[in-house]
């Protein structure tokens, strides 16, 4: 069974394709399906936004569709930026400008703990839905370091590491990341749902 990926974010596409192919799942992207739409993320939770994206792409592709909604939850900022991580600091900023804005807001904060959260929703043409989550705990760095990954990776130090997510290889990141965990959980749910004979 092939799955459509609802995300248009190149960093996420690369990670999701690598992780899912290592788990035996084949995916096609929106580009490959020629689906060029803007999906408004009007939900107030990661799960709601992921569901909106998965439903929209499932309707257009008529294929089971996997959407990711993810973000950074910072304790000292009362959980911000959370579901608004992709627009943190305003519209039309680069990823670098966004994490610099976050670093500026964290400058005088002693508490640096944070986590990346990922919700995966898969919607099937039958209407069936599978939902999986994953989290990666860590802390916000004082300066950005590293070139790998995307988004806020240069300022996030996963627990148990002395380097940022952007200094890890893609395999190292995928093994501990919120997205890696959520996708592993999703594939487990998919296997259980197939094994129990549920029609997906
Ligand atoms: P959305 O899921 O499309 O709403 O956007 C998620 C936002 O969180 C993006 O702006 C990313 O920059 C950020 N984000 C999500 N996952 C990661 C990650 O693995 N590394 C760095 N930033 C991430």
Short mmCIF file of C-alpha atoms in Angstrom, two decimals, residues 5-193:
data_model
loop_
_atom_site.label_atom_id
_atom_site.label_comp_id
_atom_site.label_asym_id
_atom_site.label_seq_id
_atom_site.Cartn_x
_atom_site.Cartn_y
_atom_site.Cartn_z
CA UNK A 5 2.56 12.59 2.36
CA UNK A 6 0.57 15.72 3.23
CA UNK A 7 3.54 17.88 4.16
CA UNK A 8 5.16 20.38 1.79
CA UNK A 9 8.12 21.00 4.15
CA UNK A 10 11.28 19.63 2.47
CA UNK A 11 13.03 18.85 5.78
CA UNK A 12 10.06 16.85 7.00
CA UNK A 13 9.63 15.06 3.67
CA UNK A 14 13.22 13.86 3.71
CA UNK A 15 12.99 12.60 7.28
CA UNK A 16 9.58 10.99 6.84
CA UNK A 17 10.60 9.25 3.63
CA UNK A 18 13.80 7.86 5.23
CA UNK A 19 12.09 6.70 8.39
CA UNK A 20 9.06 5.20 6.64
CA UNK A 21 11.09 3.44 3.94
CA UNK A 22 13.24 1.84 6.66
CA UNK A 23 9.95 0.55 8.11
CA UNK A 24 8.82 -0.81 4.74
CA UNK A 25 6.32 1.93 3.86
CA UNK A 26 6.40 3.58 0.43
CA UNK A 27 5.33 7.22 0.14
CA UNK A 28 4.61 9.74 -2.61
CA UNK A 29 4.85 13.48 -2.10
CA UNK A 30 2.39 16.22 -3.00
CA UNK A 31 4.80 17.38 -5.70
CA UNK A 32 4.85 13.93 -7.24
CA UNK A 33 1.03 13.89 -7.15
CA UNK A 34 0.88 17.42 -8.56
CA UNK A 35 -1.16 18.66 -5.58
CA UNK A 36 -0.48 22.34 -5.03
CA UNK A 37 -2.82 23.71 -2.37
CA UNK A 38 -2.47 25.81 0.75
CA UNK A 39 -3.99 24.02 3.75
CA UNK A 40 -4.93 26.40 6.54
CA UNK A 41 -3.83 25.16 9.95
CA UNK A 42 -6.78 26.45 11.95
CA UNK A 43 -6.63 23.82 14.71
CA UNK A 44 -5.53 24.56 18.26
CA UNK A 45 -3.74 21.24 18.80
CA UNK A 46 -1.07 19.34 16.86
CA UNK A 47 -3.54 16.49 16.30
CA UNK A 48 -6.26 18.79 14.90
CA UNK A 49 -3.85 20.39 12.44
CA UNK A 50 -2.40 17.05 11.34
CA UNK A 51 -5.93 15.75 10.81
CA UNK A 52 -6.92 18.78 8.68
CA UNK A 53 -3.90 18.22 6.43
CA UNK A 54 -4.37 14.45 6.16
CA UNK A 55 -8.08 14.78 5.30
CA UNK A 56 -7.40 17.43 2.62
CA UNK A 57 -4.72 15.35 0.88
CA UNK A 58 -6.72 12.11 1.19
CA UNK A 59 -9.70 13.77 -0.54
CA UNK A 60 -7.52 15.06 -3.39
CA UNK A 61 -5.34 11.95 -3.87
CA UNK A 62 -7.86 9.25 -2.93
CA UNK A 63 -4.91 7.56 -1.24
CA UNK A 64 -4.23 6.89 2.44
CA UNK A 65 -2.56 10.13 3.51
CA UNK A 66 -0.09 10.80 6.29
CA UNK A 67 0.24 14.26 7.84
CA UNK A 68 2.68 15.49 10.45
CA UNK A 69 2.06 18.45 12.71
CA UNK A 70 4.89 19.28 15.04
CA UNK A 71 6.49 22.03 17.03
CA UNK A 72 8.61 23.15 19.91
CA UNK A 73 7.14 23.47 23.42
CA UNK A 74 9.28 25.64 25.71
CA UNK A 75 8.59 25.46 29.46
CA UNK A 76 9.85 28.96 30.33
CA UNK A 77 7.55 30.38 27.62
CA UNK A 78 4.50 28.58 29.03
CA UNK A 79 4.48 26.07 26.20
CA UNK A 80 5.05 28.52 23.37
CA UNK A 81 5.53 28.47 20.45
CA UNK A 82 3.68 25.11 20.42
CA UNK A 83 1.23 24.76 17.53
CA UNK A 84 2.37 28.16 16.28
CA UNK A 85 6.03 27.12 15.91
CA UNK A 86 6.03 27.49 12.11
CA UNK A 87 4.92 31.14 12.30
CA UNK A 88 6.72 32.13 15.53
CA UNK A 89 8.00 35.70 15.37
CA UNK A 90 5.75 36.70 12.46
CA UNK A 91 5.04 35.81 8.86
CA UNK A 92 7.74 35.56 6.17
CA UNK A 93 10.70 34.96 8.50
CA UNK A 94 13.44 32.51 7.60
CA UNK A 95 14.02 29.49 9.85
CA UNK A 96 17.17 31.24 11.13
CA UNK A 97 15.26 34.44 11.97
CA UNK A 98 12.68 32.40 13.87
CA UNK A 99 15.16 30.57 16.06
CA UNK A 100 17.08 33.81 16.64
CA UNK A 101 13.81 35.38 17.84
CA UNK A 102 13.32 32.43 20.20
CA UNK A 103 16.91 32.72 21.49
CA UNK A 104 16.34 36.42 22.13
CA UNK A 105 13.18 35.61 24.14
CA UNK A 106 15.09 32.99 26.12
CA UNK A 107 18.11 35.20 26.79
CA UNK A 108 17.27 35.96 30.42
CA UNK A 109 15.50 32.70 31.20
CA UNK A 110 17.31 30.31 33.51
CA UNK A 111 14.98 27.43 32.76
CA UNK A 112 15.94 26.05 29.34
CA UNK A 113 13.89 22.84 29.22
CA UNK A 114 11.80 22.21 26.10
CA UNK A 115 10.49 19.41 23.95
CA UNK A 116 9.73 18.75 20.32
CA UNK A 117 6.28 17.21 19.82
CA UNK A 118 4.99 15.44 16.72
CA UNK A 119 1.52 14.16 15.93
CA UNK A 120 1.03 11.90 12.94
CA UNK A 121 -2.46 11.42 11.54
CA UNK A 122 -3.16 8.98 8.73
CA UNK A 123 -6.55 9.18 7.00
CA UNK A 124 -7.74 6.40 4.68
CA UNK A 125 -10.24 6.85 1.82
CA UNK A 126 -12.61 4.65 3.87
CA UNK A 127 -12.65 7.39 6.55
CA UNK A 128 -10.61 5.34 9.01
CA UNK A 129 -7.99 7.32 10.93
CA UNK A 130 -4.85 6.38 12.82
CA UNK A 131 -3.18 8.84 15.22
CA UNK A 132 0.30 8.53 16.73
CA UNK A 133 2.46 10.85 18.80
CA UNK A 134 6.12 11.23 19.67
CA UNK A 135 8.12 13.58 21.88
CA UNK A 136 11.80 14.43 22.24
CA UNK A 137 12.83 16.13 25.49
CA UNK A 138 15.76 18.50 25.63
CA UNK A 139 16.79 22.08 26.22
CA UNK A 140 17.30 25.33 24.33
CA UNK A 141 20.94 26.16 23.56
CA UNK A 142 22.37 29.63 24.17
CA UNK A 143 23.84 29.91 20.67
CA UNK A 144 22.93 28.09 17.45
CA UNK A 145 25.33 25.32 16.36
CA UNK A 146 25.23 22.83 13.47
CA UNK A 147 24.19 22.64 9.85
CA UNK A 148 22.12 19.44 9.58
CA UNK A 149 18.38 19.01 9.83
CA UNK A 150 16.02 21.98 9.52
CA UNK A 151 13.96 24.50 11.47
CA UNK A 152 14.95 24.86 15.11
CA UNK A 153 17.49 21.99 15.11
CA UNK A 154 20.52 24.30 15.65
CA UNK A 155 19.16 25.53 18.99
CA UNK A 156 17.77 22.26 20.43
CA UNK A 157 19.95 20.00 22.59
CA UNK A 158 18.30 16.60 23.10
CA UNK A 159 18.51 15.18 26.64
CA UNK A 160 21.59 12.97 27.04
CA UNK A 161 23.55 14.86 24.36
CA UNK A 162 26.10 17.65 24.49
CA UNK A 163 25.35 18.76 20.93
CA UNK A 164 22.41 20.23 19.11
CA UNK A 165 20.03 18.31 16.88
CA UNK A 166 21.71 20.05 13.92
CA UNK A 167 25.04 18.39 14.81
CA UNK A 168 23.58 14.88 14.67
CA UNK A 169 23.61 12.71 11.54
CA UNK A 170 20.17 12.10 10.04
CA UNK A 171 20.20 8.51 11.35
CA UNK A 172 21.08 9.73 14.86
CA UNK A 173 18.32 12.34 14.76
CA UNK A 174 15.70 9.94 13.39
CA UNK A 175 16.46 7.42 16.14
CA UNK A 176 15.60 9.87 18.95
CA UNK A 177 13.41 12.53 17.36
CA UNK A 178 9.74 13.27 18.02
CA UNK A 179 9.03 12.47 14.34
CA UNK A 180 11.00 9.20 14.41
CA UNK A 181 9.10 8.08 17.51
CA UNK A 182 5.69 9.14 16.18
CA UNK A 183 6.28 7.37 12.84
CA UNK A 184 7.43 4.19 14.58
CA UNK A 185 4.28 4.30 16.71
CA UNK A 186 2.18 4.90 13.61
CA UNK A 187 3.66 1.89 11.78
CA UNK A 188 3.01 -0.27 14.84
CA UNK A 189 -0.66 0.89 14.87
CA UNK A 190 -0.91 0.16 11.14
CA UNK A 191 0.42 -3.38 11.67
CA UNK A 192 -2.00 -3.98 14.54
CA UNK A 193 -4.91 -2.65 12.53
#
